[in-house]
Coordinates of C-alpha atoms and ligand atoms in Angstrom, one line a residue:
M1 CA 138.1 -11.0 -92.2
Y2 CA 137.5 -9.0 -95.4
L3 CA 134.0 -8.1 -94.3
Y4 CA 135.1 -7.1 -90.9
A5 CA 137.5 -4.8 -92.5
V6 CA 134.7 -3.3 -94.4
H7 CA 132.4 -2.8 -91.5
D8 CA 134.9 -1.9 -88.9
V9 CA 134.3 1.8 -89.5
T10 CA 130.6 1.7 -89.0
V11 CA 129.8 -1.2 -86.7
P12 CA 132.4 -1.8 -84.0
R13 CA 132.8 -5.5 -83.4
R14 CA 132.6 -5.4 -79.6
Q15 CA 128.9 -4.2 -79.6
T16 CA 127.1 -7.5 -79.0
M17 CA 124.2 -6.7 -76.6
A18 CA 120.8 -6.3 -78.2
G19 CA 120.4 -2.6 -77.3
A20 CA 123.9 -1.8 -78.5
S21 CA 123.4 -3.6 -81.8
D22 CA 120.1 -1.8 -82.3
S23 CA 121.8 1.6 -82.0
A24 CA 124.7 0.4 -84.1
A25 CA 122.2 -0.7 -86.8
A26 CA 120.5 2.7 -86.6
A27 CA 123.9 4.4 -86.9
A28 CA 124.8 2.1 -89.8
A29 CA 121.6 3.1 -91.6
E30 CA 122.5 6.7 -91.3
L31 CA 126.0 6.1 -92.6
S32 CA 124.7 5.5 -96.1
V33 CA 127.5 7.0 -98.2
D34 CA 130.5 4.8 -98.8
G35 CA 133.7 5.8 -100.6
N36 CA 132.4 4.5 -104.0
I37 CA 129.4 6.7 -103.7
L38 CA 131.3 9.7 -102.5
V39 CA 133.9 9.5 -105.4
S40 CA 131.0 9.3 -107.8
K41 CA 129.2 12.2 -106.3
A42 CA 132.3 14.3 -106.3
L43 CA 133.0 13.5 -110.0
A44 CA 129.4 14.3 -111.0
R45 CA 129.3 17.4 -109.0
F46 CA 132.6 18.7 -110.3
G47 CA 131.6 18.4 -114.0
V48 CA 132.6 14.9 -115.1
S49 CA 130.1 13.5 -117.6
H50 CA 132.1 10.5 -119.1
M51 CA 134.4 7.8 -117.8
F52 CA 136.3 5.1 -119.6
G53 CA 137.7 2.0 -118.0
V54 CA 137.6 -1.6 -117.0
V55 CA 135.8 -2.7 -113.8
G56 CA 136.8 -5.3 -111.3
I57 CA 138.0 -5.4 -107.7
P58 CA 137.6 -2.9 -106.0
V59 CA 136.0 -0.4 -108.4
T60 CA 133.0 -2.1 -109.9
S61 CA 130.6 -0.4 -107.5
L62 CA 132.2 3.0 -108.3
A63 CA 131.4 2.5 -112.0
N64 CA 127.8 1.5 -111.2
R65 CA 127.3 4.4 -108.8
A66 CA 128.8 6.9 -111.2
M67 CA 126.4 5.7 -113.9
A68 CA 123.5 6.0 -111.5
L69 CA 124.5 9.6 -111.0
G70 CA 124.4 10.4 -114.7
I71 CA 128.0 9.8 -115.7
R72 CA 128.4 7.7 -118.9
F73 CA 130.7 4.9 -118.2
V74 CA 132.2 3.3 -121.3
A75 CA 133.4 -0.2 -120.4
F76 CA 136.4 -1.5 -122.4
H77 CA 138.2 -4.8 -122.6
N78 CA 141.7 -3.4 -121.9
E79 CA 142.8 -0.4 -119.7
Q80 CA 145.3 0.5 -122.4
S81 CA 142.6 1.4 -124.9
A82 CA 140.4 2.9 -122.3
G83 CA 143.4 5.1 -121.2
Y84 CA 144.0 6.2 -124.8
A85 CA 140.3 7.1 -125.0
A86 CA 140.4 9.1 -121.8
S87 CA 143.5 11.0 -123.1
A88 CA 141.9 11.9 -126.4
Y89 CA 138.6 12.8 -124.7
G90 CA 140.5 15.4 -122.7
Y91 CA 142.0 16.9 -125.9
L92 CA 138.7 17.0 -127.7
T93 CA 136.6 18.5 -124.9
G94 CA 139.1 20.5 -122.9
R95 CA 137.9 18.7 -119.8
P96 CA 139.9 15.9 -118.2
G97 CA 139.2 12.5 -119.6
I98 CA 138.7 10.0 -116.8
L99 CA 140.1 6.5 -116.7
L100 CA 139.0 4.0 -114.1
T101 CA 141.1 0.9 -113.5
V102 CA 141.5 -1.9 -111.0
S103 CA 144.6 -2.1 -108.8
G104 CA 148.1 -3.5 -109.7
P105 CA 148.0 -4.8 -113.3
G106 CA 145.0 -2.6 -114.2
C107 CA 146.9 0.4 -113.1
V108 CA 150.0 -0.6 -115.0
H109 CA 147.9 -1.2 -118.2
G110 CA 146.3 2.2 -117.7
L111 CA 149.7 3.8 -117.5
A112 CA 149.8 3.6 -121.3
G113 CA 147.0 6.1 -121.4
L114 CA 148.4 8.3 -118.7
S115 CA 151.8 8.5 -120.3
N116 CA 150.2 9.2 -123.6
A117 CA 148.4 12.2 -122.0
W118 CA 151.7 13.4 -120.6
A119 CA 153.5 13.1 -123.9
N120 CA 150.7 14.9 -125.8
T121 CA 150.0 17.4 -123.0
W122 CA 146.3 16.4 -122.7
P123 CA 144.3 16.6 -119.5
M124 CA 143.4 13.3 -118.0
V125 CA 142.8 11.7 -114.6
M126 CA 143.5 8.0 -114.0
I127 CA 141.6 6.7 -111.0
S128 CA 142.7 3.3 -109.7
G129 CA 141.5 1.1 -106.9
S130 CA 144.4 -0.2 -104.7
C131 CA 144.9 -2.7 -102.0
D132 CA 143.8 -2.4 -98.3
Q133 CA 146.1 0.1 -96.6
K134 CA 146.7 -2.2 -93.7
D135 CA 147.8 -5.0 -96.0
A136 CA 150.2 -2.8 -98.1
G137 CA 153.7 -4.3 -98.1
R138 CA 152.4 -7.8 -97.2
G139 CA 151.7 -9.1 -100.6
D140 CA 148.0 -8.2 -100.8
F141 CA 145.9 -9.0 -103.9
Q142 CA 147.1 -7.0 -106.9
E143 CA 149.3 -4.9 -104.6
L144 CA 151.5 -2.2 -106.1
D145 CA 152.9 1.1 -104.9
Q146 CA 150.8 2.8 -107.6
V147 CA 151.3 6.3 -106.4
E148 CA 155.1 5.9 -107.1
A149 CA 154.6 3.8 -110.3
V150 CA 152.7 6.5 -112.1
R151 CA 154.5 9.6 -110.7
P152 CA 156.9 10.2 -113.7
F153 CA 153.9 10.6 -115.9
S154 CA 151.6 12.6 -113.5
K155 CA 151.3 16.2 -112.7
L156 CA 149.9 15.1 -109.4
S157 CA 149.8 11.6 -107.9
E158 CA 147.6 11.3 -104.8
K159 CA 146.4 8.6 -102.4
V160 CA 143.2 9.1 -100.5
K161 CA 143.8 7.8 -97.0
D162 CA 140.4 8.5 -95.5
I163 CA 136.9 8.8 -97.0
R164 CA 136.7 12.4 -95.8
E165 CA 139.6 13.4 -98.1
I166 CA 137.7 12.2 -101.2
P167 CA 136.0 15.5 -102.3
N168 CA 139.2 17.5 -101.9
C169 CA 141.4 15.0 -103.7
V170 CA 139.0 14.5 -106.6
A171 CA 138.8 18.3 -107.1
R172 CA 142.6 18.6 -106.9
V173 CA 143.3 16.0 -109.6
L174 CA 140.6 17.4 -111.9
D175 CA 141.8 21.0 -111.5
R176 CA 145.5 20.2 -111.8
S177 CA 145.1 18.2 -115.0
V178 CA 143.8 21.3 -116.9
A179 CA 145.9 24.0 -115.1
G180 CA 148.7 25.5 -117.1
R181 CA 150.1 22.9 -119.4
P182 CA 147.5 20.2 -119.5
G183 CA 148.5 16.6 -118.5
G184 CA 147.6 13.5 -116.6
C185 CA 146.9 13.3 -112.8
Y186 CA 146.4 10.2 -110.7
L187 CA 144.1 9.3 -107.8
D188 CA 144.6 6.2 -105.8
L189 CA 141.6 4.7 -103.9
P190 CA 142.5 2.0 -101.4
T191 CA 139.8 -0.7 -101.0
D192 CA 139.3 0.2 -97.3
V193 CA 138.6 3.9 -98.2
L194 CA 136.0 2.8 -100.8
H195 CA 134.3 0.8 -98.1
Q196 CA 134.4 3.4 -95.4
K197 CA 131.0 5.1 -94.7
I198 CA 129.8 8.5 -93.6
S199 CA 126.3 10.1 -93.4
E200 CA 124.6 11.8 -96.3
A201 CA 124.7 15.1 -94.5
E202 CA 128.5 14.9 -93.8
A203 CA 129.1 13.9 -97.5
E204 CA 127.1 16.9 -98.6
N205 CA 129.0 19.3 -96.3
L206 CA 132.3 18.0 -97.5
L207 CA 131.3 18.5 -101.2
V208 CA 129.9 22.0 -100.5
E209 CA 133.1 23.1 -98.7
V210 CA 135.3 21.9 -101.6
E211 CA 133.0 23.6 -104.2
K212 CA 133.4 26.9 -102.4
T213 CA 137.2 26.8 -102.6
R214 CA 137.7 25.7 -106.2
K215 CA 139.2 28.4 -108.4
P216 CA 139.3 28.7 -112.2
N217 CA 142.5 27.9 -114.0
P218 CA 144.7 31.0 -113.7
V219 CA 146.5 31.8 -117.0
P220 CA 149.0 34.7 -117.1
A221 CA 148.1 37.7 -119.3
P222 CA 150.8 38.4 -121.9
R223 CA 153.0 41.4 -121.5
S224 CA 152.0 44.2 -123.9
S225 CA 155.7 44.8 -124.8
D226 CA 155.9 41.1 -126.0
I227 CA 152.8 41.5 -128.1
E228 CA 154.2 44.6 -129.7
S229 CA 157.5 42.9 -130.4
A230 CA 155.8 39.9 -132.0
V231 CA 153.7 42.1 -134.3
S232 CA 156.7 44.2 -135.2
L233 CA 158.8 41.1 -136.0
L234 CA 156.0 39.8 -138.3
R235 CA 155.5 43.2 -139.9
K236 CA 159.2 43.6 -140.8
A237 CA 159.7 40.0 -141.9
E238 CA 160.3 39.3 -145.5
R239 CA 159.2 35.6 -145.3
P240 CA 156.9 35.2 -142.3
L241 CA 155.2 31.9 -141.5
I242 CA 152.5 31.0 -138.9
V243 CA 152.9 27.4 -137.6
F244 CA 150.2 25.9 -135.2
G245 CA 149.8 22.7 -133.5
K246 CA 147.5 20.7 -131.2
G247 CA 148.1 23.2 -128.4
A248 CA 146.3 25.8 -130.5
A249 CA 143.6 23.2 -131.3
Y250 CA 143.2 22.5 -127.6
A251 CA 142.9 26.2 -126.9
K252 CA 140.1 26.5 -129.6
A253 CA 142.1 29.3 -131.2
E254 CA 140.7 28.7 -134.8
D255 CA 138.8 31.9 -135.1
E256 CA 141.7 34.0 -133.9
L257 CA 144.1 32.2 -136.3
K258 CA 141.7 32.7 -139.2
K259 CA 141.6 36.4 -138.5
L260 CA 145.3 36.8 -138.2
V261 CA 146.0 34.9 -141.4
E262 CA 143.3 36.7 -143.3
I263 CA 144.3 40.2 -142.1
T264 CA 148.0 39.7 -142.6
G265 CA 148.1 37.3 -145.6
I266 CA 150.8 35.3 -143.9
P267 CA 151.1 31.7 -145.1
F268 CA 150.5 29.0 -142.5
L269 CA 151.6 25.5 -141.7
P270 CA 149.6 23.2 -139.4
T271 CA 151.3 20.3 -137.6
P272 CA 149.5 16.9 -138.2
M273 CA 146.9 17.5 -135.4
G274 CA 146.9 21.2 -136.1
K275 CA 145.3 20.3 -139.4
G276 CA 141.8 21.6 -139.7
L277 CA 142.1 24.7 -137.5
L278 CA 142.1 26.4 -140.9
P279 CA 141.0 24.4 -143.8
D280 CA 143.7 22.4 -145.7
T281 CA 142.2 23.9 -148.9
H282 CA 142.8 27.6 -147.8
E283 CA 144.8 29.5 -150.3
L284 CA 147.5 30.4 -147.7
A285 CA 148.0 26.8 -146.6
A286 CA 151.7 25.9 -147.0
S287 CA 151.4 22.2 -146.2
A288 CA 152.1 21.1 -149.8
A289 CA 155.1 23.4 -149.8
R290 CA 156.4 22.4 -146.3
S291 CA 160.1 22.2 -147.1
L292 CA 160.1 25.6 -148.8
A293 CA 158.0 27.2 -146.0
I294 CA 160.2 26.0 -143.1
G295 CA 163.4 26.1 -145.0
K296 CA 163.2 29.7 -146.1
C297 CA 161.0 31.6 -143.6
D298 CA 162.7 34.3 -141.7
V299 CA 160.2 34.8 -138.9
A300 CA 158.0 31.9 -137.6
L301 CA 155.2 32.5 -135.2
V302 CA 154.7 29.0 -133.6
V303 CA 151.5 28.6 -131.6
G304 CA 150.9 25.6 -129.4
A305 CA 153.4 23.4 -131.1
R306 CA 156.7 22.2 -129.7
L307 CA 160.0 22.5 -131.6
N308 CA 160.5 18.8 -131.1
W309 CA 161.2 16.0 -133.7
L310 CA 158.0 16.7 -135.5
L311 CA 159.3 20.2 -136.3
H312 CA 163.0 19.1 -136.7
F313 CA 163.9 20.8 -133.4
G314 CA 163.6 24.2 -135.2
E315 CA 167.2 23.6 -136.4
S316 CA 169.0 23.9 -139.7
P317 CA 169.2 22.4 -142.3
K318 CA 165.4 21.9 -142.3
W319 CA 164.9 25.5 -141.0
S320 CA 167.0 28.4 -142.0
K321 CA 169.9 29.1 -139.6
D322 CA 168.7 32.7 -139.0
V323 CA 165.0 32.1 -138.5
K324 CA 163.6 34.0 -135.6
F325 CA 161.0 32.0 -133.7
I326 CA 158.2 33.6 -131.8
L327 CA 156.9 30.8 -129.5
V328 CA 153.4 31.0 -128.0
D329 CA 152.9 28.3 -125.3
V330 CA 151.1 27.9 -122.1
S331 CA 154.1 26.3 -120.6
E332 CA 157.0 28.6 -119.4
E333 CA 159.1 25.5 -119.1
E334 CA 158.7 24.9 -122.9
I335 CA 159.8 28.4 -123.7
E336 CA 162.8 28.1 -121.4
L337 CA 163.8 24.8 -123.1
R338 CA 163.7 26.1 -126.7
K339 CA 165.1 29.6 -126.0
P340 CA 163.3 31.2 -129.0
H341 CA 164.0 34.8 -130.2
L342 CA 160.7 35.7 -128.4
G343 CA 158.6 33.6 -126.1
I344 CA 155.1 34.5 -124.9
V345 CA 153.6 32.4 -122.1
G346 CA 149.9 32.1 -122.0
D347 CA 146.8 30.7 -123.6
A348 CA 147.0 30.6 -127.4
K349 CA 143.5 32.0 -127.9
K350 CA 143.9 34.9 -125.6
I351 CA 147.4 35.8 -127.0
L352 CA 146.2 35.6 -130.6
Q353 CA 143.3 37.9 -129.7
T354 CA 145.8 40.4 -128.3
I355 CA 148.0 40.1 -131.4
N356 CA 145.0 40.6 -133.7
R357 CA 144.1 43.8 -131.8
E358 CA 147.7 45.1 -132.1
V359 CA 147.7 44.3 -135.8
K360 CA 144.4 46.1 -136.3
D361 CA 145.8 49.3 -134.9
D362 CA 148.3 49.5 -137.7
P363 CA 147.2 46.8 -140.3
F364 CA 149.5 45.2 -142.8
C365 CA 148.9 42.6 -145.4
L366 CA 151.4 40.7 -147.7
G367 CA 148.9 40.3 -150.5
K368 CA 148.7 37.6 -153.2
T369 CA 151.5 39.1 -155.3
H370 CA 154.0 39.3 -152.5
P371 CA 157.1 37.2 -153.7
W372 CA 157.0 35.0 -150.6
V373 CA 153.3 34.3 -150.8
E374 CA 153.6 33.7 -154.6
A375 CA 156.6 31.3 -154.1
I376 CA 154.7 29.2 -151.6
S377 CA 151.5 29.2 -153.5
T378 CA 153.2 28.2 -156.7
K379 CA 155.1 25.4 -155.0
A380 CA 152.0 24.2 -153.2
K381 CA 150.1 24.1 -156.5
D382 CA 152.8 22.3 -158.4
N383 CA 153.1 19.7 -155.7
G384 CA 149.4 19.4 -155.5
V385 CA 149.1 18.7 -159.2
K386 CA 151.9 16.0 -159.0
M387 CA 150.1 14.4 -156.1
E388 CA 146.7 14.4 -157.8
A389 CA 148.3 12.8 -160.9
Q390 CA 149.5 9.9 -158.6
L391 CA 146.2 9.7 -156.9
A392 CA 144.2 9.7 -160.1
K393 CA 145.5 6.2 -161.1
D394 CA 143.4 3.2 -160.0
V395 CA 146.2 0.8 -159.0
V396 CA 145.1 -2.8 -158.3
P397 CA 146.2 -4.7 -156.2
F398 CA 145.9 -1.6 -154.1
N399 CA 148.8 0.6 -153.3
F400 CA 148.3 3.1 -150.5
L401 CA 147.3 6.0 -152.7
T402 CA 144.3 4.6 -154.6
P403 CA 142.2 3.6 -151.6
M404 CA 143.3 6.8 -149.7
R405 CA 141.9 8.9 -152.6
I406 CA 138.6 7.0 -152.5
I407 CA 138.4 7.4 -148.8
R408 CA 139.3 11.1 -149.0
D409 CA 136.5 11.7 -151.6
A410 CA 134.0 9.8 -149.5
I411 CA 134.9 11.8 -146.4
L412 CA 134.6 15.1 -148.3
A413 CA 131.2 14.1 -149.6
V414 CA 129.9 13.8 -146.0
G415 CA 130.2 17.7 -145.7
S416 CA 129.7 19.4 -142.4
P417 CA 130.0 18.5 -139.5
S418 CA 132.9 16.6 -141.0
P419 CA 134.0 13.3 -139.7
V420 CA 136.7 12.9 -137.1
I421 CA 139.6 11.1 -138.7
V422 CA 141.6 8.7 -136.6
S423 CA 144.9 7.6 -138.1
E424 CA 147.7 5.3 -137.1
G425 CA 150.3 3.1 -138.8
A426 CA 153.5 3.8 -140.7
N427 CA 152.5 4.2 -144.4
T428 CA 148.8 4.5 -143.7
M429 CA 149.3 7.4 -141.4
D430 CA 151.9 9.2 -143.5
V431 CA 150.0 8.9 -146.8
G432 CA 146.8 9.8 -145.0
R433 CA 148.3 12.9 -143.6
S434 CA 149.0 14.2 -147.0
V435 CA 146.0 13.0 -148.8
L436 CA 143.0 13.3 -146.4
V437 CA 141.6 16.8 -146.2
Q438 CA 140.8 18.4 -142.9
K439 CA 138.5 21.3 -142.9
E440 CA 137.3 21.6 -139.3
P441 CA 139.3 21.9 -136.0
R442 CA 140.0 18.9 -133.8
T443 CA 138.9 16.4 -136.5
R444 CA 142.3 14.6 -136.6
L445 CA 143.6 12.2 -134.0
D446 CA 146.8 10.3 -134.8
A447 CA 149.8 8.7 -133.2
G448 CA 150.9 12.1 -131.9
T449 CA 154.0 13.2 -130.1
W450 CA 155.0 9.8 -129.0
G451 CA 154.1 8.0 -132.3
T452 CA 152.0 5.7 -130.1
M453 CA 150.7 2.7 -132.0
G454 CA 147.5 1.1 -130.7
V455 CA 145.6 4.3 -130.0
G456 CA 143.1 3.8 -132.8
L457 CA 140.1 2.1 -131.3
G458 CA 140.4 4.0 -128.1
Y459 CA 140.5 7.3 -130.0
C460 CA 137.5 6.3 -132.1
I461 CA 135.4 5.6 -129.0
A462 CA 136.5 8.9 -127.4
A463 CA 135.7 10.8 -130.5
A464 CA 132.3 9.1 -130.9
V465 CA 131.2 9.9 -127.4
A466 CA 132.8 13.4 -127.3
S467 CA 131.3 14.5 -130.7
P468 CA 128.1 12.5 -131.2
E469 CA 127.1 14.7 -134.1
R470 CA 130.1 13.5 -136.1
L471 CA 130.9 10.3 -138.0
V472 CA 134.2 8.8 -136.9
V473 CA 136.4 7.2 -139.6
A474 CA 139.6 5.4 -138.6
V475 CA 142.2 4.8 -141.3
E476 CA 144.6 2.4 -139.8
G477 CA 147.4 0.0 -140.6
D478 CA 146.7 -3.7 -139.8
S479 CA 149.5 -3.6 -137.2
G480 CA 148.0 -0.5 -135.4
F481 CA 144.5 -2.1 -135.6
G482 CA 145.8 -5.3 -134.0
F483 CA 146.8 -3.6 -130.8
S484 CA 143.3 -3.0 -129.7
A485 CA 141.1 -4.9 -132.3
M486 CA 139.0 -6.5 -129.5
E487 CA 137.5 -3.1 -128.8
V488 CA 135.4 -3.5 -132.0
E489 CA 133.1 -5.3 -129.6
T490 CA 132.9 -2.1 -127.6
L491 CA 131.9 -0.2 -130.8
V492 CA 129.1 -2.7 -131.3
R493 CA 128.0 -2.8 -127.7
Y494 CA 127.5 1.0 -127.6
N495 CA 126.4 1.1 -131.3
L496 CA 128.8 3.9 -132.1
P497 CA 129.0 5.5 -135.6
V498 CA 132.6 4.4 -136.2
V499 CA 133.9 3.1 -139.5
V500 CA 137.3 1.4 -139.1
I501 CA 139.2 1.0 -142.3
V502 CA 142.1 -1.4 -142.0
F503 CA 144.9 -1.1 -144.6
N504 CA 145.8 -4.8 -144.6
N505 CA 149.2 -5.4 -146.1
G506 CA 150.0 -8.4 -144.0
G507 CA 152.2 -7.0 -141.3
V508 CA 154.3 -4.2 -139.8
Y509 CA 155.4 -2.3 -143.0
G510 CA 154.0 -5.2 -145.0
G511 CA 155.4 -8.4 -146.3
D512 CA 158.8 -10.0 -145.5
R513 CA 161.4 -7.4 -146.6
R514 CA 164.5 -9.0 -145.0
S515 CA 167.7 -9.1 -146.9
P516 CA 169.1 -12.6 -147.6
E517 CA 171.7 -12.3 -144.9
E518 CA 169.0 -11.5 -142.3
I519 CA 167.3 -14.8 -143.1
S520 CA 169.5 -17.3 -141.4
G521 CA 169.9 -19.1 -138.0
P522 CA 167.9 -21.9 -136.5
F523 CA 164.6 -20.0 -136.7
K524 CA 165.0 -18.9 -140.3
D525 CA 161.8 -20.7 -141.3
D526 CA 159.7 -18.8 -138.8
P527 CA 157.7 -15.9 -140.1
A528 CA 159.6 -12.5 -140.3
P529 CA 159.1 -10.3 -137.3
T530 CA 157.2 -7.9 -139.6
S531 CA 154.8 -10.5 -141.0
F532 CA 151.3 -11.4 -140.0
V533 CA 149.0 -14.0 -141.5
P534 CA 148.5 -12.9 -145.2
D535 CA 145.0 -11.6 -146.1
A536 CA 143.8 -11.9 -142.5
A537 CA 140.0 -11.6 -142.3
Y538 CA 139.8 -8.6 -139.9
H539 CA 136.3 -7.9 -141.1
R540 CA 135.1 -11.1 -139.5
L541 CA 136.1 -9.9 -136.0
I542 CA 133.3 -7.3 -135.9
Q543 CA 130.9 -9.8 -137.5
A544 CA 131.4 -12.0 -134.5
F545 CA 129.7 -9.4 -132.4
G546 CA 126.9 -8.5 -134.8
G547 CA 128.7 -5.6 -136.5
K548 CA 129.1 -5.1 -140.2
G549 CA 132.3 -6.2 -142.0
Y550 CA 133.5 -5.8 -145.5
V551 CA 136.5 -7.1 -147.4
V552 CA 137.5 -5.0 -150.4
E553 CA 140.1 -5.4 -153.1
T554 CA 138.9 -3.1 -155.9
P555 CA 137.9 0.6 -156.2
E556 CA 134.3 -0.3 -156.8
E557 CA 134.1 -2.6 -153.8
L558 CA 135.7 0.1 -151.6
K559 CA 133.4 2.9 -152.9
S560 CA 130.3 0.8 -152.3
A561 CA 131.4 -0.3 -148.7
L562 CA 132.1 3.4 -147.8
S563 CA 128.9 4.6 -149.2
E564 CA 126.8 2.0 -147.3
S565 CA 128.7 2.3 -144.0
F566 CA 128.9 6.2 -144.0
S567 CA 125.1 6.4 -144.4
A568 CA 124.4 3.6 -142.0
R569 CA 126.4 5.3 -139.2
K570 CA 126.9 2.0 -137.4
P571 CA 130.0 0.2 -136.3
V572 CA 131.8 -1.2 -139.3
V573 CA 135.2 -2.7 -140.2
I574 CA 136.3 -2.4 -143.8
N575 CA 139.3 -4.7 -144.5
V576 CA 141.2 -3.2 -147.5
I577 CA 143.6 -5.7 -149.0
I578 CA 146.8 -3.8 -150.0
D579 CA 149.8 -5.1 -152.0
P580 CA 152.2 -6.4 -149.2
F581 CA 155.1 -4.8 -150.9
A582 CA 153.7 -1.3 -151.4
G583 CA 155.1 1.5 -149.2
S584 CA 158.0 1.9 -146.7
E585 CA 158.9 3.4 -143.3
S586 CA 158.2 7.1 -142.9
G587 CA 160.9 9.1 -144.7
R588 CA 161.9 11.2 -141.7
L589 CA 162.3 8.1 -139.4
Q590 CA 163.8 5.6 -141.9
H591 CA 167.4 6.2 -140.7
K592 CA 166.5 5.2 -137.1
N593 CA 165.3 1.6 -138.0
Ligands
LIG1 P1 152.1 19.3 -132.1 O1 152.3 17.9 -131.9 O2 150.8 19.7 -132.8 O3 153.3 19.9 -132.7 P2 152.8 19.6 -129.4 O4 152.1 18.6 -128.6 O5 154.2 19.4 -129.7 O6 151.9 20.0 -130.7 O7 152.7 21.0 -128.6 C1 151.6 21.5 -128.0 C2 152.0 22.6 -127.1 O8 150.8 23.4 -126.8 C3 152.6 22.1 -125.8 O9 153.9 22.6 -125.6 C4 151.6 22.7 -124.7 O10 152.3 23.2 -123.6 C5 150.9 23.8 -125.5 N1 149.6 24.2 -125.1 C6 148.7 23.4 -124.5 N2 147.6 24.1 -124.2 C7 147.8 25.4 -124.6 C8 147.1 26.6 -124.6 N3 145.9 26.7 -124.1 N4 147.7 27.7 -125.1 C9 148.9 27.7 -125.6 N5 149.7 26.5 -125.7 C10 149.1 25.4 -125.2

């Protein structure tokens, strides 16, 4: 039954006479391109070089065919991690990250990655196999209306109904994912379409036709009056600030930002993933004087960053009531939502180029002795000195600061190209954001706009394959690590230069912190919802697959493990035992928990 469905298209069942079956066999031999091959050809032809996913019915052949055509297929244990990898790959490379999943539950697991791409505005395409079209609605194997299930998180959600639609649909999802505001798209491949066949010549024709009609991503040019207004606002401001985020990082706007900051002398503040577009050590960096910078600035040029929770919605009391925002964003929708003093829609890199040209025509520079620049630099230096004093202490059992300082110094010693830092967790991520130093663009991946936990291993794998010249260092809480810990096997299998450092404080936030009245009821002797097995041997997980694992409890042990693993550039897990009662929930989120 199943096989007949497969061959129906190429070998009609009623041809039973010898002559007829000979000609059918000849025709079948000519019909050598099935749906799996055509999807792979289209992906390879349209620029895809990497895919992440989990194989199974009906997409195993698709993965094999894609590999045979030169696409690197990174096979995961769980679609969730593979999806996170695809989303981060899209951010790091500017090309859609591809996730391949099986139907039904595979698609649902993959939705974690697709929704993460949506939340962070990163380009990604999820491709899922789906059930036979003729059996849809009848309870087929792993059946789900996947096109509808993924729609809320997709810019475009398409089902291919016939093999001949494949090249066009593949091109459409790839192109749409990067057009305008980047995001996720979905392509649904029914089993019967994957098994349909056409001839090589027809496949080639279809691909050529689609190639002819593909157009580059149209980005609107900014109005010159808007550029003039932006520059005039910055020029007249008494306390200007430049804020940039992962949209500017995605646009590769680092050179233009550097130029603007250095010509005008305006202090800058990166968002967590904007860190590194300009070095954290730059003298105009306002990160260590964040409250002063956002609380007192009168004009803020915000480039590729949303005025969402991460930036306190751009509202007082964190920001001054009278601050004038100039928002630069590729999304018109975003500008309409925030209603800034001035909104400029377009690509961050191009807009900053135009702003720099406009500034150059009539240059201005605040200079080091400008009261605003001085105030920020003094505050940043004072806070820096206080932080260093805390960091200088060797606290054992480890708090968060001591191991973070040792990791920071080891990462800085690597030099350039600097490692990609992947960070997740509550305390681990918060402390890491302040302590770890970013000097190069797109070298920080963290929980992002959604505060997604469990992204760590997927992001590490994406970074390692997208930037093979860089070491990847994950600094993760034990809870974040646990979401996808099995993917350490994937690190070992592909021999990726990834060092995963687990801050092990025995649970979510650490040890049992319940108040006495919270410890009651029939299950009061169960472990607290926040507790894991104390001193779990996470380093042994990677050893099970032949990777290297360390457990460390002192500064000397940590330094030695880092030095060995950074020079080895092999998959490693370093299990750092932390005092279970060190740290707390992130300051800005504490009131929500
Ligand atoms: P962060 O988390 O760093 O604050 P967000 O994810 O909130 O950053 O914001 C990124 C913004 O960048 C999004 O609103 C997105 O539309 C925008 N963006 C994406 N690509 C570009 C680009 N090429 N030019 C300008 N803005 C962009």
